[in-house]
């Protein structure tokens, strides 16, 4: 009996093991950033309602099933949530060691797009058809691998204590790593994704503490590159038309300017509180093209008004605010860079998407994070949330 009692008191019994597992789960729950999680879930659910409203009457798209896009959007959200959980379970530090593999896979996939396996959607040859109505847009996942790859290079010697800031050679290597997939995506062409990647690169360099000369140099090179692309006629006609319509909204209102004109009419008619869910005349009348994807914000503006649109912006702001806090509180440069890259990604893509529906940004075909319909975008954004959660979970308790 004495031996049995001493065994239990020493803490090696099954009861002790059960308490250890319970405490571990409790620690994980306390470390998770719940505002980010709740905001991302809310955005995805709001998106499902908006996608349903935009597609329920479009029989040419929904194959006669008004719930077709709703079910698929919710399925994409569920898969994305599972990917987030898997990312937290693996941890951003484990993924750091797998960056070369992930980078190689992402480059291979975007190269496949340039083969006969690739397909064109709305002028952009950036998709791989998987069959059964499913497709993959590899450029969405390239955003994640650029962030992880640049963070791995820029933080390696700093986190090891060898350097205080990344040196010029390391910055050059990181820029080379990002340039390869960006050039391939440009060849598709997918100008919108390239714009996001450029902003990601700038955000990553700013967070890394690299010399400001690199930042100013990249901005200047980007301006020169944009002029060169325009003068050398590298852009496709549909891309040039989009910029022309942005510069002159009255240009060809029934043609290249149609999307933006209809989008502004839809948002403007919503007023303060909107016309009511499923009651929008522009949405019901199917006047706004691509309303479930690129122009999903117009559904919110018309049917939920300024209040509904403001709520979406507020929730996006919560995600980015908490991501900034995670970047600031982590004790390793690698985590700071990853979180900052995600903030730059989400902030620019959300601003560009909402801005093009309001006419203050050119149309580039970028989805609204968490809200727009699209599996690749949904998966990539939820993986990014998983990375943010992992950085927070694995930080020291004192941070």
GROMACS .gro file of C-alpha atoms in nm:
model
  399
    1UNK     CA    1   0.000   0.000   0.000
    2UNK     CA    2   0.284   0.234   0.085
    3UNK     CA    3   0.435   0.173  -0.256
    4UNK     CA    4   0.104   0.247  -0.426
    5UNK     CA    5   0.058   0.571  -0.231
    6UNK     CA    6   0.409   0.689  -0.304
    7UNK     CA    7   0.353   0.621  -0.674
    8UNK     CA    8   0.046   0.844  -0.679
    9UNK     CA    9   0.204   1.120  -0.468
   10UNK     CA   10   0.513   1.135  -0.686
   11UNK     CA   11   0.291   1.241  -0.977
   12UNK     CA   12   0.339   0.951  -1.217
   13UNK     CA   13  -0.012   0.805  -1.206
   14UNK     CA   14  -0.267   0.818  -1.487
   15UNK     CA   15  -0.449   1.101  -1.310
   16UNK     CA   16  -0.136   1.317  -1.335
   17UNK     CA   17  -0.102   1.245  -1.707
   18UNK     CA   18  -0.465   1.345  -1.762
   19UNK     CA   19  -0.417   1.674  -1.575
   20UNK     CA   20  -0.103   1.743  -1.782
   21UNK     CA   21  -0.295   1.703  -2.106
   22UNK     CA   22  -0.577   1.921  -1.973
   23UNK     CA   23  -0.335   2.196  -1.869
   24UNK     CA   24  -0.164   2.179  -2.209
   25UNK     CA   25  -0.498   2.227  -2.383
   26UNK     CA   26  -0.585   2.511  -2.146
   27UNK     CA   27  -0.250   2.678  -2.217
   28UNK     CA   28  -0.312   2.657  -2.593
   29UNK     CA   29  -0.662   2.803  -2.552
   30UNK     CA   30  -0.528   3.093  -2.345
   31UNK     CA   31  -0.250   3.167  -2.592
   32UNK     CA   32  -0.468   3.175  -2.905
   33UNK     CA   33  -0.559   3.517  -3.036
   34UNK     CA   34  -0.937   3.491  -3.016
   35UNK     CA   35  -1.016   3.833  -3.169
   36UNK     CA   36  -0.841   3.732  -3.492
   37UNK     CA   37  -1.018   3.396  -3.493
   38UNK     CA   38  -1.363   3.541  -3.430
   39UNK     CA   39  -1.312   3.822  -3.684
   40UNK     CA   40  -1.196   3.580  -3.955
   41UNK     CA   41  -1.489   3.347  -3.890
   42UNK     CA   42  -1.734   3.639  -3.894
   43UNK     CA   43  -1.592   3.765  -4.224
   44UNK     CA   44  -1.620   3.420  -4.380
   45UNK     CA   45  -1.980   3.380  -4.264
   46UNK     CA   46  -2.075   3.729  -4.384
   47UNK     CA   47  -1.910   3.639  -4.713
   48UNK     CA   48  -2.122   3.326  -4.742
   49UNK     CA   49  -2.440   3.533  -4.712
   50UNK     CA   50  -2.317   3.788  -4.966
   51UNK     CA   51  -2.208   3.516  -5.209
   52UNK     CA   52  -2.550   3.351  -5.177
   53UNK     CA   53  -2.726   3.681  -5.244
   54UNK     CA   54  -2.510   3.744  -5.551
   55UNK     CA   55  -2.554   3.398  -5.705
   56UNK     CA   56  -2.893   3.260  -5.599
   57UNK     CA   57  -3.065   3.394  -5.913
   58UNK     CA   58  -2.779   3.338  -6.158
   59UNK     CA   59  -2.886   3.010  -6.313
   60UNK     CA   60  -2.615   3.035  -6.578
   61UNK     CA   61  -2.360   3.008  -6.295
   62UNK     CA   62  -2.522   2.802  -6.021
   63UNK     CA   63  -2.636   2.513  -6.244
   64UNK     CA   64  -2.996   2.564  -6.133
   65UNK     CA   65  -2.914   2.525  -5.763
   66UNK     CA   66  -2.948   2.855  -5.572
   67UNK     CA   67  -2.736   2.712  -5.286
   68UNK     CA   68  -2.453   2.594  -5.514
   69UNK     CA   69  -2.207   2.873  -5.433
   70UNK     CA   70  -2.319   2.902  -5.070
   71UNK     CA   71  -2.241   2.536  -5.000
   72UNK     CA   72  -1.905   2.557  -5.176
   73UNK     CA   73  -1.812   2.878  -4.994
   74UNK     CA   74  -1.891   2.717  -4.658
   75UNK     CA   75  -1.696   2.407  -4.764
   76UNK     CA   76  -1.398   2.624  -4.857
   77UNK     CA   77  -1.423   2.797  -4.521
   78UNK     CA   78  -1.427   2.461  -4.339
   79UNK     CA   79  -1.123   2.337  -4.531
   80UNK     CA   80  -0.949   2.667  -4.464
   81UNK     CA   81  -1.021   2.638  -4.092
   82UNK     CA   82  -0.874   2.286  -4.094
   83UNK     CA   83  -0.563   2.418  -4.272
   84UNK     CA   84  -0.532   2.685  -4.004
   85UNK     CA   85  -0.553   2.423  -3.730
   86UNK     CA   86  -0.293   2.211  -3.909
   87UNK     CA   87  -0.063   2.512  -3.941
   88UNK     CA   88  -0.091   2.584  -3.568
   89UNK     CA   89  -0.024   2.218  -3.490
   90UNK     CA   90   0.286   2.209  -3.710
   91UNK     CA   91   0.405   2.549  -3.593
   92UNK     CA   92   0.570   2.830  -3.786
   93UNK     CA   93   0.912   2.712  -3.665
   94UNK     CA   94   0.859   2.368  -3.816
   95UNK     CA   95   0.744   2.526  -4.140
   96UNK     CA   96   1.063   2.734  -4.131
   97UNK     CA   97   1.265   2.417  -4.186
   98UNK     CA   98   1.031   2.311  -4.468
   99UNK     CA   99   1.056   2.640  -4.660
  100UNK     CA  100   1.278   2.501  -4.939
  101UNK     CA  101   1.024   2.225  -5.008
  102UNK     CA  102   0.724   2.460  -4.993
  103UNK     CA  103   0.902   2.711  -5.215
  104UNK     CA  104   0.988   2.446  -5.472
  105UNK     CA  105   0.628   2.317  -5.479
  106UNK     CA  106   0.482   2.666  -5.523
  107UNK     CA  107   0.721   2.753  -5.808
  108UNK     CA  108   0.643   2.419  -5.975
  109UNK     CA  109   0.269   2.486  -5.953
  110UNK     CA  110   0.287   2.833  -6.105
  111UNK     CA  111   0.506   2.694  -6.384
  112UNK     CA  112   0.230   2.439  -6.454
  113UNK     CA  113  -0.005   2.729  -6.517
  114UNK     CA  114   0.208   2.828  -6.817
  115UNK     CA  115   0.166   2.479  -6.967
  116UNK     CA  116  -0.144   2.344  -7.143
  117UNK     CA  117  -0.272   2.245  -6.797
  118UNK     CA  118  -0.333   2.613  -6.720
  119UNK     CA  119  -0.661   2.786  -6.796
  120UNK     CA  120  -0.774   3.144  -6.845
  121UNK     CA  121  -1.038   3.313  -6.628
  122UNK     CA  122  -1.137   3.675  -6.694
  123UNK     CA  123  -0.828   3.733  -6.907
  124UNK     CA  124  -0.579   3.601  -6.648
  125UNK     CA  125  -0.409   3.273  -6.736
  126UNK     CA  126  -0.347   3.185  -6.370
  127UNK     CA  127  -0.554   2.876  -6.298
  128UNK     CA  128  -0.514   2.497  -6.304
  129UNK     CA  129  -0.834   2.303  -6.366
  130UNK     CA  130  -0.862   2.002  -6.135
  131UNK     CA  131  -1.187   1.859  -6.272
  132UNK     CA  132  -1.532   1.838  -6.116
  133UNK     CA  133  -1.569   2.215  -6.130
  134UNK     CA  134  -1.270   2.271  -5.902
  135UNK     CA  135  -0.968   2.482  -5.990
  136UNK     CA  136  -0.649   2.599  -5.822
  137UNK     CA  137  -0.483   2.941  -5.835
  138UNK     CA  138  -0.122   2.875  -5.726
  139UNK     CA  139  -0.032   3.244  -5.706
  140UNK     CA  140  -0.237   3.267  -5.385
  141UNK     CA  141  -0.005   3.021  -5.212
  142UNK     CA  142   0.304   3.193  -5.352
  143UNK     CA  143   0.218   3.487  -5.125
  144UNK     CA  144   0.264   3.258  -4.823
  145UNK     CA  145   0.588   3.102  -4.945
  146UNK     CA  146   0.741   3.442  -5.029
  147UNK     CA  147   0.672   3.557  -4.673
  148UNK     CA  148   0.814   3.239  -4.518
  149UNK     CA  149   1.113   3.223  -4.751
  150UNK     CA  150   1.219   3.585  -4.707
  151UNK     CA  151   1.166   3.563  -4.331
  152UNK     CA  152   1.384   3.251  -4.312
  153UNK     CA  153   1.673   3.423  -4.493
  154UNK     CA  154   1.647   3.766  -4.331
  155UNK     CA  155   1.609   3.637  -3.974
  156UNK     CA  156   1.860   3.349  -3.979
  157UNK     CA  157   2.171   3.529  -3.856
  158UNK     CA  158   1.980   3.784  -3.649
  159UNK     CA  159   1.794   3.520  -3.447
  160UNK     CA  160   2.123   3.327  -3.409
  161UNK     CA  161   2.279   3.637  -3.251
  162UNK     CA  162   2.541   3.686  -3.524
  163UNK     CA  163   2.396   4.008  -3.663
  164UNK     CA  164   2.182   4.291  -3.535
  165UNK     CA  165   2.021   4.352  -3.875
  166UNK     CA  166   2.024   4.165  -4.208
  167UNK     CA  167   2.328   4.259  -4.417
  168UNK     CA  168   2.316   4.362  -4.782
  169UNK     CA  169   2.405   4.016  -4.909
  170UNK     CA  170   2.119   3.856  -4.715
  171UNK     CA  171   1.872   4.117  -4.841
  172UNK     CA  172   1.984   4.053  -5.198
  173UNK     CA  173   1.933   3.678  -5.152
  174UNK     CA  174   1.583   3.737  -5.010
  175UNK     CA  175   1.493   3.963  -5.302
  176UNK     CA  176   1.617   3.701  -5.547
  177UNK     CA  177   1.400   3.440  -5.377
  178UNK     CA  178   1.091   3.660  -5.418
  179UNK     CA  179   1.176   3.769  -5.773
  180UNK     CA  180   1.159   3.421  -5.929
  181UNK     CA  181   0.789   3.346  -5.859
  182UNK     CA  182   0.695   3.711  -5.917
  183UNK     CA  183   0.840   3.704  -6.268
  184UNK     CA  184   0.657   3.379  -6.345
  185UNK     CA  185   0.327   3.523  -6.220
  186UNK     CA  186   0.388   3.834  -6.431
  187UNK     CA  187   0.412   3.611  -6.739
  188UNK     CA  188   0.062   3.467  -6.680
  189UNK     CA  189  -0.015   3.766  -6.661
  190UNK     CA  190  -0.160   3.825  -6.314
  191UNK     CA  191  -0.079   4.187  -6.241
  192UNK     CA  192  -0.297   4.204  -5.929
  193UNK     CA  193  -0.109   3.922  -5.755
  194UNK     CA  194   0.224   4.077  -5.851
  195UNK     CA  195   0.116   4.406  -5.694
  196UNK     CA  196   0.033   4.223  -5.369
  197UNK     CA  197   0.369   4.046  -5.374
  198UNK     CA  198   0.554   4.374  -5.420
  199UNK     CA  199   0.378   4.517  -5.113
  200UNK     CA  200   0.459   4.199  -4.920
  201UNK     CA  201   0.827   4.235  -5.007
  202UNK     CA  202   0.829   4.597  -4.890
  203UNK     CA  203   0.650   4.505  -4.565
  204UNK     CA  204   0.891   4.220  -4.498
  205UNK     CA  205   1.198   4.440  -4.554
  206UNK     CA  206   1.059   4.714  -4.330
  207UNK     CA  207   0.997   4.464  -4.049
  208UNK     CA  208   1.340   4.302  -4.088
  209UNK     CA  209   1.529   4.620  -4.006
  210UNK     CA  210   1.711   4.619  -4.340
  211UNK     CA  211   1.873   4.942  -4.457
  212UNK     CA  212   1.629   5.206  -4.576
  213UNK     CA  213   1.832   5.230  -4.895
  214UNK     CA  214   1.677   4.902  -5.002
  215UNK     CA  215   1.327   5.033  -4.940
  216UNK     CA  216   1.379   5.355  -5.136
  217UNK     CA  217   1.567   5.166  -5.407
  218UNK     CA  218   1.281   4.920  -5.451
  219UNK     CA  219   1.021   5.195  -5.464
  220UNK     CA  220   1.223   5.378  -5.730
  221UNK     CA  221   1.283   5.058  -5.926
  222UNK     CA  222   0.913   4.977  -5.908
  223UNK     CA  223   0.821   5.315  -6.053
  224UNK     CA  224   1.073   5.276  -6.334
  225UNK     CA  225   0.955   4.920  -6.396
  226UNK     CA  226   0.590   5.029  -6.416
  227UNK     CA  227   0.678   5.294  -6.675
  228UNK     CA  228   0.882   5.040  -6.873
  229UNK     CA  229   0.599   4.784  -6.867
  230UNK     CA  230   0.360   5.047  -7.000
  231UNK     CA  231   0.594   5.178  -7.268
  232UNK     CA  232   0.699   4.831  -7.388
  233UNK     CA  233   0.333   4.719  -7.413
  234UNK     CA  234   0.391   4.416  -7.193
  235UNK     CA  235   0.042   4.438  -7.046
  236UNK     CA  236  -0.247   4.263  -7.219
  237UNK     CA  237  -0.523   4.472  -7.376
  238UNK     CA  238  -0.773   4.394  -7.100
  239UNK     CA  239  -0.526   4.519  -6.837
  240UNK     CA  240  -0.459   4.841  -7.027
  241UNK     CA  241  -0.834   4.895  -7.064
  242UNK     CA  242  -0.883   4.856  -6.690
  243UNK     CA  243  -0.628   5.127  -6.613
  244UNK     CA  244  -0.776   5.349  -6.885
  245UNK     CA  245  -1.122   5.310  -6.731
  246UNK     CA  246  -0.978   5.395  -6.388
  247UNK     CA  247  -0.812   5.710  -6.523
  248UNK     CA  248  -1.130   5.812  -6.706
  249UNK     CA  249  -1.448   5.664  -6.553
  250UNK     CA  250  -1.659   5.803  -6.838
  251UNK     CA  251  -1.457   5.613  -7.098
  252UNK     CA  252  -1.676   5.353  -7.269
  253UNK     CA  253  -1.931   5.315  -6.984
  254UNK     CA  254  -2.094   5.022  -7.162
  255UNK     CA  255  -1.760   4.848  -7.218
  256UNK     CA  256  -1.440   4.869  -7.012
  257UNK     CA  257  -1.598   5.108  -6.761
  258UNK     CA  258  -1.911   4.900  -6.710
  259UNK     CA  259  -1.792   4.705  -6.404
  260UNK     CA  260  -1.684   5.006  -6.202
  261UNK     CA  261  -1.986   5.215  -6.300
  262UNK     CA  262  -2.229   4.944  -6.195
  263UNK     CA  263  -2.033   4.882  -5.874
  264UNK     CA  264  -2.057   5.248  -5.773
  265UNK     CA  265  -2.428   5.255  -5.855
  266UNK     CA  266  -2.485   4.951  -5.634
  267UNK     CA  267  -2.289   5.090  -5.339
  268UNK     CA  268  -2.432   5.438  -5.376
  269UNK     CA  269  -2.791   5.310  -5.375
  270UNK     CA  270  -2.738   5.138  -5.040
  271UNK     CA  271  -2.725   5.455  -4.835
  272UNK     CA  272  -2.677   5.422  -4.461
  273UNK     CA  273  -2.851   5.092  -4.385
  274UNK     CA  274  -2.897   4.940  -4.730
  275UNK     CA  275  -3.198   4.819  -4.923
  276UNK     CA  276  -3.224   4.502  -4.718
  277UNK     CA  277  -3.066   4.158  -4.750
  278UNK     CA  278  -3.160   3.994  -5.083
  279UNK     CA  279  -3.345   4.312  -5.183
  280UNK     CA  280  -3.078   4.493  -5.382
  281UNK     CA  281  -3.196   4.583  -5.733
  282UNK     CA  282  -2.845   4.586  -5.880
  283UNK     CA  283  -2.765   4.248  -5.725
  284UNK     CA  284  -3.101   4.088  -5.804
  285UNK     CA  285  -3.091   4.231  -6.155
  286UNK     CA  286  -2.742   4.086  -6.208
  287UNK     CA  287  -2.600   4.417  -6.327
  288UNK     CA  288  -2.261   4.381  -6.152
  289UNK     CA  289  -2.030   4.120  -6.310
  290UNK     CA  290  -1.819   3.887  -6.093
  291UNK     CA  291  -2.020   3.995  -5.790
  292UNK     CA  292  -1.948   3.679  -5.589
  293UNK     CA  293  -1.572   3.719  -5.627
  294UNK     CA  294  -1.399   4.048  -5.714
  295UNK     CA  295  -1.702   4.272  -5.654
  296UNK     CA  296  -1.857   4.102  -5.351
  297UNK     CA  297  -1.826   4.424  -5.151
  298UNK     CA  298  -2.091   4.580  -5.376
  299UNK     CA  299  -2.347   4.335  -5.234
  300UNK     CA  300  -2.269   4.455  -4.883
  301UNK     CA  301  -2.280   4.819  -4.992
  302UNK     CA  302  -2.615   4.787  -5.165
  303UNK     CA  303  -2.803   4.552  -4.932
  304UNK     CA  304  -2.641   4.632  -4.596
  305UNK     CA  305  -2.545   4.993  -4.665
  306UNK     CA  306  -2.270   5.194  -4.503
  307UNK     CA  307  -2.327   5.006  -4.177
  308UNK     CA  308  -2.270   4.664  -4.334
  309UNK     CA  309  -1.972   4.779  -4.539
  310UNK     CA  310  -1.827   4.948  -4.232
  311UNK     CA  311  -1.866   4.627  -4.031
  312UNK     CA  312  -1.662   4.434  -4.288
  313UNK     CA  313  -1.389   4.699  -4.281
  314UNK     CA  314  -1.395   4.696  -3.899
  315UNK     CA  315  -1.352   4.317  -3.886
  316UNK     CA  316  -1.065   4.335  -4.134
  317UNK     CA  317  -0.915   4.606  -3.915
  318UNK     CA  318  -0.937   4.379  -3.611
  319UNK     CA  319  -0.745   4.107  -3.796
  320UNK     CA  320  -0.470   4.348  -3.899
  321UNK     CA  321  -0.456   4.521  -3.559
  322UNK     CA  322  -0.408   4.191  -3.377
  323UNK     CA  323  -0.155   4.076  -3.639
  324UNK     CA  324   0.045   4.396  -3.577
  325UNK     CA  325   0.035   4.326  -3.206
  326UNK     CA  326   0.161   3.971  -3.262
  327UNK     CA  327   0.445   4.107  -3.476
  328UNK     CA  328   0.540   4.352  -3.203
  329UNK     CA  329   0.524   4.107  -2.911
  330UNK     CA  330   0.714   3.812  -3.054
  331UNK     CA  331   1.075   3.780  -2.937
  332UNK     CA  332   1.218   3.640  -3.262
  333UNK     CA  333   1.274   3.834  -3.582
  334UNK     CA  334   1.143   3.545  -3.789
  335UNK     CA  335   0.800   3.568  -3.627
  336UNK     CA  336   0.797   3.945  -3.657
  337UNK     CA  337   0.872   3.932  -4.029
  338UNK     CA  338   0.609   3.665  -4.100
  339UNK     CA  339   0.338   3.857  -3.912
  340UNK     CA  340   0.436   4.186  -4.079
  341UNK     CA  341   0.428   4.025  -4.424
  342UNK     CA  342   0.076   3.897  -4.358
  343UNK     CA  343  -0.035   4.244  -4.244
  344UNK     CA  344   0.103   4.398  -4.563
  345UNK     CA  345  -0.072   4.131  -4.771
  346UNK     CA  346  -0.414   4.163  -4.608
  347UNK     CA  347  -0.404   4.543  -4.583
  348UNK     CA  348  -0.315   4.608  -4.946
  349UNK     CA  349  -0.542   4.340  -5.090
  350UNK     CA  350  -0.842   4.458  -4.886
  351UNK     CA  351  -0.774   4.822  -4.978
  352UNK     CA  352  -0.736   4.738  -5.346
  353UNK     CA  353  -1.050   4.524  -5.358
  354UNK     CA  354  -1.273   4.772  -5.176
  355UNK     CA  355  -1.107   5.065  -5.354
  356UNK     CA  356  -1.181   4.930  -5.702
  357UNK     CA  357  -1.551   4.895  -5.616
  358UNK     CA  358  -1.551   5.260  -5.505
  359UNK     CA  359  -1.360   5.377  -5.812
  360UNK     CA  360  -1.050   5.493  -5.622
  361UNK     CA  361  -0.831   5.201  -5.735
  362UNK     CA  362  -0.797   5.026  -6.073
  363UNK     CA  363  -0.970   4.692  -6.129
  364UNK     CA  364  -0.716   4.414  -6.078
  365UNK     CA  365  -0.923   4.106  -5.999
  366UNK     CA  366  -0.808   4.064  -5.639
  367UNK     CA  367  -1.051   3.892  -5.397
  368UNK     CA  368  -1.154   4.040  -5.063
  369UNK     CA  369  -0.984   3.828  -4.792
  370UNK     CA  370  -1.221   3.578  -4.626
  371UNK     CA  371  -1.527   3.731  -4.797
  372UNK     CA  372  -1.495   3.667  -5.171
  373UNK     CA  373  -1.584   3.330  -5.319
  374UNK     CA  374  -1.279   3.124  -5.415
  375UNK     CA  375  -1.109   2.821  -5.264
  376UNK     CA  376  -0.744   2.913  -5.328
  377UNK     CA  377  -0.781   3.256  -5.172
  378UNK     CA  378  -0.975   3.119  -4.876
  379UNK     CA  379  -0.719   2.845  -4.809
  380UNK     CA  380  -0.423   3.083  -4.830
  381UNK     CA  381  -0.576   3.344  -4.599
  382UNK     CA  382  -0.665   3.083  -4.336
  383UNK     CA  383  -0.311   2.939  -4.353
  384UNK     CA  384  -0.192   3.294  -4.285
  385UNK     CA  385  -0.420   3.309  -3.979
  386UNK     CA  386  -0.268   2.978  -3.867
  387UNK     CA  387   0.081   3.128  -3.895
  388UNK     CA  388  -0.027   3.426  -3.684
  389UNK     CA  389  -0.177   3.198  -3.421
  390UNK     CA  390   0.136   2.981  -3.416
  391UNK     CA  391   0.359   3.284  -3.360
  392UNK     CA  392   0.142   3.390  -3.068
  393UNK     CA  393   0.109   3.040  -2.921
  394UNK     CA  394   0.482   2.968  -2.931
  395UNK     CA  395   0.598   3.296  -2.788
  396UNK     CA  396   0.731   3.297  -2.427
  397UNK     CA  397   0.463   3.349  -2.164
  398UNK     CA  398   0.630   3.669  -2.047
  399UNK     CA  399   0.595   3.828  -2.395
   0.00000   0.00000   0.00000
